């Protein structure tokens, strides 16, 4: 008689055992990998930073490289693209240069059926069907568990997905703040997100952060340009006032000399007091205009200093805001990680379920792979050790023996709303 309590972890081990007999059924070596839509390549051109970067194979089956335009990529190997870029660049520059092309990221695979987390899985070279199964949770479908446990696990899975999405956005937000604080030209993709950088959610979140950073930098540039125009106008005003003050100074000196001369003549009775009075009035008017111009000059210079201080204060305020926001984002990142870890622990706790309560005695696993080759899709039965290729759809079906009904196979259904 079977023991009354069998943990779900034991079921997972049974699934591993079901895979084990076929672990060595690997495919033979194949030709060099042919790129397809969704793959991303890294192009490094020696001595040309403007021609170095990562480029995704678009829906037109090509990559777009600055200066070189569209280069067909789908259906070609890495070496083919390297040769094509080198030839086109040599023709454009008139001399031969060194170009290196590597595959930065493969398009993802999709795991569906009887797994804990069906959906997209980042592809890595050498990945097998069993590894993809493990990446997708490695558990039977929740539909095999008691309804209450299944509901709790489904809810916990949603919590993990929501927290992970929030964490991804926060990591990109942190990268954007670091770019702003360090005056970097681009937002660096966090290492943690590089395996999923090509997914729609991460790409859209990155685009949002780039747009926000560009808008803020544009606003600062506009304010700086306005400040520089006002500064230039004030500079012209300062120069004009300095010239006026210099002219008034000369006029004042001339009047002083004339007053001295007329004073000597008056002592000899050769000049009238009326002439002396006119000269004194002229000197007073000139000195008054000179002092007024000096006051305007002082105010203009103060306005220039004020403009410089305002721009400096704006930058300093933005930097303080970025530092404060970075501190807040770090706290939110820590909380998101804590939620993910807590939900994961809850999943482990929920997995300790009595399988006898679910009416299961033993299970087996069937694997099939849907693959596009030569513009044709075909599906074949696979072994655990079958190597996967980017873009593959892996279907996992669990075979269970029910205590009440005997052997039965449940076919998992592909949800049309599978997430990216």
XYZ file of C-alpha atoms in Angstrom:
420
model
C 0.000 0.000 0.000
C 1.314 3.456 -0.928
C 2.400 5.807 1.852
C -0.365 8.277 2.775
C 1.680 11.471 2.178
C 3.801 12.194 -0.885
C 5.081 15.768 -1.257
C 4.893 17.566 -4.563
C 8.683 17.706 -4.501
C 8.630 13.919 -4.838
C 6.431 14.314 -7.905
C 9.032 16.628 -9.388
C 11.659 13.958 -8.809
C 9.404 11.447 -10.541
C 9.214 13.763 -13.531
C 13.000 13.988 -13.612
C 13.105 10.204 -13.534
C 10.638 10.109 -16.425
C 13.046 12.245 -18.413
C 16.182 10.349 -17.432
C 16.071 7.426 -19.932
C 16.201 9.873 -22.838
C 18.832 12.359 -21.587
C 21.422 11.288 -24.145
C 19.214 11.438 -27.241
C 20.854 14.618 -28.498
C 20.707 15.866 -32.082
C 23.787 15.670 -34.296
C 25.889 18.766 -34.916
C 24.230 21.242 -37.258
C 25.399 23.956 -39.634
C 26.190 27.471 -38.319
C 23.196 29.141 -36.722
C 21.007 31.088 -39.115
C 19.631 34.310 -37.685
C 15.915 35.025 -37.662
C 13.553 37.864 -36.776
C 13.930 38.796 -33.101
C 17.599 37.823 -32.754
C 19.985 40.587 -31.710
C 23.558 40.915 -32.952
C 26.475 42.888 -31.568
C 28.560 44.730 -34.166
C 31.993 46.069 -33.186
C 33.876 48.181 -35.735
C 37.488 48.930 -34.856
C 38.062 52.658 -34.446
C 34.432 53.587 -35.221
C 32.256 53.962 -32.133
C 29.409 55.245 -34.332
C 29.320 51.885 -36.118
C 29.493 49.829 -32.929
C 26.392 48.628 -31.086
C 23.643 46.034 -30.866
C 21.034 45.664 -33.603
C 17.864 43.565 -33.685
C 16.702 41.666 -36.741
C 13.457 43.453 -37.572
C 10.249 42.363 -39.250
C 11.860 43.150 -42.604
C 14.427 40.396 -41.845
C 17.239 42.958 -41.731
C 19.299 44.978 -39.287
C 19.816 48.701 -39.674
C 23.379 49.945 -39.113
C 24.246 53.668 -39.047
C 25.705 54.894 -42.377
C 25.254 51.444 -43.925
C 21.462 51.298 -43.854
C 19.525 48.031 -44.085
C 21.528 44.792 -44.177
C 19.679 41.476 -44.753
C 20.187 39.231 -41.722
C 17.449 36.591 -41.418
C 18.568 33.279 -42.858
C 22.239 34.260 -42.712
C 24.967 33.232 -40.291
C 26.946 35.508 -38.055
C 29.950 35.183 -40.357
C 27.813 36.079 -43.407
C 26.680 39.316 -41.772
C 30.218 40.096 -40.671
C 31.402 39.736 -44.267
C 28.509 41.816 -45.636
C 29.159 44.688 -43.211
C 32.916 44.585 -43.859
C 32.444 44.714 -47.642
C 29.904 47.539 -47.504
C 31.973 49.529 -45.012
C 35.184 49.070 -47.025
C 33.424 50.399 -50.138
C 32.026 53.360 -48.166
C 35.260 54.347 -46.388
C 37.692 53.504 -49.153
C 39.867 51.383 -46.907
C 39.541 48.011 -45.168
C 38.565 47.963 -41.510
C 38.032 45.272 -38.892
C 34.435 44.305 -38.077
C 33.383 41.684 -35.516
C 29.812 40.382 -35.327
C 28.546 38.276 -32.439
C 25.095 37.126 -31.387
C 24.094 39.286 -28.411
C 20.755 37.617 -27.695
C 18.679 34.903 -29.284
C 14.945 35.130 -29.724
C 13.207 33.338 -26.848
C 11.618 29.913 -26.759
C 8.148 29.218 -25.382
C 7.194 26.449 -22.969
C 3.523 25.522 -22.776
C 1.429 22.792 -21.268
C 1.887 21.059 -17.931
C 4.385 23.391 -16.298
C 4.121 25.820 -13.418
C 4.938 28.966 -15.419
C 4.121 28.535 -19.111
C 5.331 31.266 -21.410
C 8.524 32.826 -22.676
C 11.934 31.493 -21.634
C 15.206 33.200 -22.548
C 17.232 30.939 -24.858
C 20.876 30.132 -24.142
C 23.069 28.031 -26.467
C 22.967 24.346 -25.651
C 19.593 24.514 -23.901
C 17.724 21.202 -23.877
C 14.062 20.367 -23.519
C 14.619 19.290 -19.913
C 16.333 22.591 -19.060
C 13.458 24.532 -20.590
C 11.044 22.407 -18.573
C 12.974 23.262 -15.395
C 13.042 26.969 -16.303
C 9.268 26.899 -16.640
C 8.820 25.594 -13.113
C 9.302 21.871 -13.512
C 5.991 21.036 -11.803
C 2.761 19.453 -12.957
C -0.002 21.791 -13.920
C -1.950 23.323 -11.083
C -4.996 21.565 -12.474
C -3.658 18.330 -10.922
C -3.708 19.832 -7.426
C -6.636 20.240 -5.029
C -8.710 23.224 -6.134
C -7.953 25.338 -3.052
C -4.180 24.781 -3.351
C -4.297 25.359 -7.105
C -6.095 28.656 -6.579
C -3.580 29.778 -3.976
C -0.635 28.803 -6.161
C -2.120 30.576 -9.186
C -2.620 33.705 -7.092
C 0.936 33.481 -5.798
C 2.251 33.062 -9.340
C 0.415 36.215 -10.380
C 1.937 38.044 -7.401
C 5.399 36.933 -8.480
C 4.805 38.041 -12.081
C 3.461 41.434 -10.972
C 6.366 41.953 -8.566
C 8.876 40.874 -11.229
C 7.390 43.300 -13.756
C 7.565 46.074 -11.164
C 11.153 45.093 -10.327
C 12.140 45.238 -14.014
C 10.670 48.739 -14.318
C 12.421 49.852 -11.134
C 15.767 48.499 -12.353
C 15.375 50.472 -15.581
C 14.323 53.538 -13.605
C 17.481 53.196 -11.513
C 19.606 52.880 -14.662
C 17.982 56.067 -16.030
C 18.740 57.961 -12.799
C 22.351 56.782 -12.915
C 22.592 57.973 -16.531
C 21.254 61.373 -15.472
C 23.555 61.660 -12.450
C 26.668 60.604 -14.378
C 25.680 62.501 -17.554
C 25.849 59.295 -19.612
C 24.692 59.474 -23.250
C 22.551 56.317 -22.999
C 20.748 54.273 -20.365
C 22.778 51.115 -19.706
C 20.719 47.925 -19.659
C 21.077 46.361 -16.173
C 22.896 43.012 -16.274
C 19.927 41.396 -14.536
C 17.653 42.342 -17.443
C 19.967 41.515 -20.349
C 18.556 37.976 -20.779
C 15.054 39.447 -21.231
C 16.066 42.702 -22.924
C 14.315 41.718 -26.155
C 10.925 41.101 -24.520
C 8.161 43.585 -25.246
C 7.616 44.566 -21.609
C 11.274 45.394 -20.975
C 11.670 47.126 -24.359
C 8.629 49.306 -23.716
C 9.776 50.161 -20.180
C 13.228 51.086 -21.499
C 11.678 53.252 -24.223
C 9.607 55.065 -21.588
C 12.676 55.791 -19.460
C 14.634 56.959 -22.511
C 11.816 59.313 -23.492
C 11.599 60.724 -19.959
C 15.373 61.257 -19.780
C 15.444 62.874 -23.220
C 12.548 65.182 -22.278
C 14.273 66.302 -19.096
C 17.567 66.877 -20.869
C 15.722 68.782 -23.587
C 14.089 71.006 -20.978
C 17.447 71.710 -19.347
C 19.024 72.461 -22.736
C 16.189 74.866 -23.584
C 16.587 76.692 -20.277
C 20.331 76.862 -20.773
C 19.894 78.289 -24.281
C 17.431 80.904 -23.003
C 19.823 81.819 -20.194
C 22.689 82.169 -22.656
C 20.615 84.465 -24.894
C 19.667 86.649 -21.935
C 23.279 86.645 -20.808
C 24.434 87.745 -24.253
C 21.915 90.601 -24.265
C 23.028 91.706 -20.816
C 26.621 91.466 -21.961
C 25.876 93.868 -24.814
C 24.150 96.190 -22.344
C 27.156 96.072 -20.018
C 29.530 96.904 -22.863
C 27.329 99.860 -23.944
C 27.137 101.199 -20.392
C 30.889 100.879 -19.958
C 31.398 102.908 -23.142
C 28.887 105.546 -21.946
C 30.584 105.813 -18.554
C 33.967 106.225 -20.237
C 32.534 109.005 -22.455
C 30.942 110.770 -19.492
C 34.205 110.533 -17.602
C 36.014 112.284 -20.439
C 33.295 114.956 -20.577
C 33.583 115.479 -16.809
C 37.343 115.887 -17.079
C 36.921 118.446 -19.884
C 34.421 120.438 -17.812
C 36.784 120.364 -14.821
C 39.607 121.729 -16.940
C 37.301 124.457 -18.277
C 36.189 125.355 -14.733
C 39.794 125.727 -13.664
C 40.605 127.909 -16.605
C 37.490 130.119 -16.176
C 38.191 130.388 -12.437
C 41.620 131.861 -13.141
C 40.143 134.320 -15.648
C 37.434 135.330 -13.145
C 40.099 136.184 -10.577
C 41.507 138.647 -13.110
C 38.049 139.960 -13.950
C 38.172 138.464 -17.426
C 35.246 135.994 -17.018
C 31.677 136.343 -15.806
C 30.048 134.460 -12.960
C 27.342 133.344 -15.423
C 29.891 131.306 -17.362
C 31.115 129.723 -14.123
C 27.528 128.805 -13.199
C 26.882 127.171 -16.601
C 30.028 125.093 -16.311
C 29.124 123.930 -12.804
C 25.657 122.921 -14.006
C 27.183 121.022 -16.929
C 29.572 119.214 -14.558
C 26.727 118.305 -12.191
C 24.637 116.925 -15.092
C 27.561 114.920 -16.457
C 28.393 113.470 -13.037
C 24.723 112.616 -12.466
C 24.509 110.781 -15.818
C 27.751 108.984 -15.030
C 26.497 107.805 -11.629
C 23.191 106.712 -13.175
C 25.014 104.723 -15.865
C 27.205 103.149 -13.184
C 24.095 102.069 -11.291
C 22.631 100.500 -14.460
C 25.951 98.782 -15.091
C 25.981 97.334 -11.586
C 22.424 96.018 -11.986
C 23.236 94.443 -15.379
C 26.246 92.670 -13.921
C 24.147 91.447 -11.004
C 21.547 90.083 -13.438
C 24.279 88.155 -15.261
C 25.417 86.656 -11.966
C 21.787 85.875 -11.100
C 21.279 84.042 -14.421
C 24.383 81.936 -13.796
C 23.197 81.167 -10.265
C 19.718 80.196 -11.484
C 21.151 77.735 -14.024
C 23.524 76.346 -11.409
C 20.674 76.045 -8.904
C 18.522 74.259 -11.498
C 21.232 71.669 -12.128
C 21.904 71.284 -8.417
C 18.169 70.884 -7.695
C 17.803 68.242 -10.410
C 20.828 66.405 -9.053
C 19.407 66.465 -5.518
C 16.077 65.189 -6.866
C 17.869 62.410 -8.764
C 19.794 61.368 -5.647
C 16.580 61.387 -3.573
C 14.724 59.433 -6.274
C 17.599 56.956 -6.509
C 17.337 56.366 -2.767
C 13.575 55.849 -3.053
C 13.964 53.502 -6.043
C 16.566 51.434 -4.182
C 14.060 51.038 -1.361
C 11.312 50.022 -3.778
C 13.665 47.545 -5.473
C 14.439 45.965 -2.094
C 10.718 45.703 -1.319
C 9.951 44.177 -4.736
C 12.695 41.583 -4.247
C 11.328 40.830 -0.791
C 7.830 40.297 -2.238
C 9.210 37.952 -4.886
C 11.199 36.009 -2.292
C 8.194 35.835 0.032
C 5.928 34.606 -2.756
C 8.536 32.036 -3.761
C 8.647 30.726 -0.192
C 4.872 30.561 -0.216
C 5.006 28.544 -3.449
C 7.391 26.100 -1.780
C 5.066 25.802 1.195
C 2.058 25.224 -1.052
C 3.988 22.586 -2.969
C 4.124 20.423 0.163
C 0.711 18.996 -0.635
C -0.521 15.478 -0.087
C -0.681 14.049 -3.623
C -2.886 11.235 -2.430
C -5.389 13.963 -1.680
C -5.173 14.920 -5.353
C -5.789 11.297 -6.394
C -2.385 10.881 -8.098
C -0.170 7.828 -7.777
C 2.569 8.348 -10.415
C 3.293 10.466 -13.492
C 5.203 10.443 -16.747
C 6.142 13.182 -19.201
C 5.764 13.597 -22.972
C 7.595 16.338 -24.870
C 6.922 17.704 -28.333
C 8.604 20.596 -30.117
C 7.159 22.885 -32.779
C 9.885 24.400 -34.934
C 10.090 26.631 -37.991
C 12.615 25.475 -40.568
C 12.923 26.696 -44.135
C 9.782 28.802 -43.681
C 7.827 25.683 -42.698
C 6.559 24.692 -39.268
C 6.637 21.097 -38.093
C 6.078 19.349 -34.775
C 7.961 16.293 -33.565
C 8.232 14.189 -30.430
C 11.374 15.010 -28.468
C 13.506 13.559 -25.708
C 14.640 15.334 -22.560
C 18.116 15.898 -23.982
C 16.930 17.180 -27.370
C 18.747 20.464 -28.059
C 16.445 23.411 -28.554
C 16.729 26.208 -31.054
C 15.678 29.840 -30.690
C 11.985 30.297 -31.384
C 11.042 26.686 -30.527
C 7.696 26.013 -28.845
C 8.052 23.226 -26.282
C 4.847 21.381 -25.370
C 4.914 19.489 -22.064
C 2.197 16.906 -21.411
C 1.932 15.079 -18.094
C 0.840 11.434 -17.954
C -0.829 10.623 -14.658
C -2.300 7.490 -13.141
C -5.418 8.365 -11.186
C -6.344 6.132 -8.264
C -9.947 6.198 -9.438
C -9.772 6.174 -13.252
C -6.466 4.566 -14.194
C -3.914 5.908 -16.701
C -4.845 9.099 -18.552
C -2.974 11.767 -20.434
C -3.851 15.414 -20.092
C -3.000 17.605 -23.023
C -2.090 21.170 -22.003
C -3.739 23.967 -23.897
C -1.799 26.931 -25.274
C -3.366 30.089 -23.913
C -3.924 32.716 -26.632
C -3.038 35.384 -24.075
C 0.418 34.039 -23.301
C 2.599 36.826 -22.096
C 5.717 38.066 -23.787
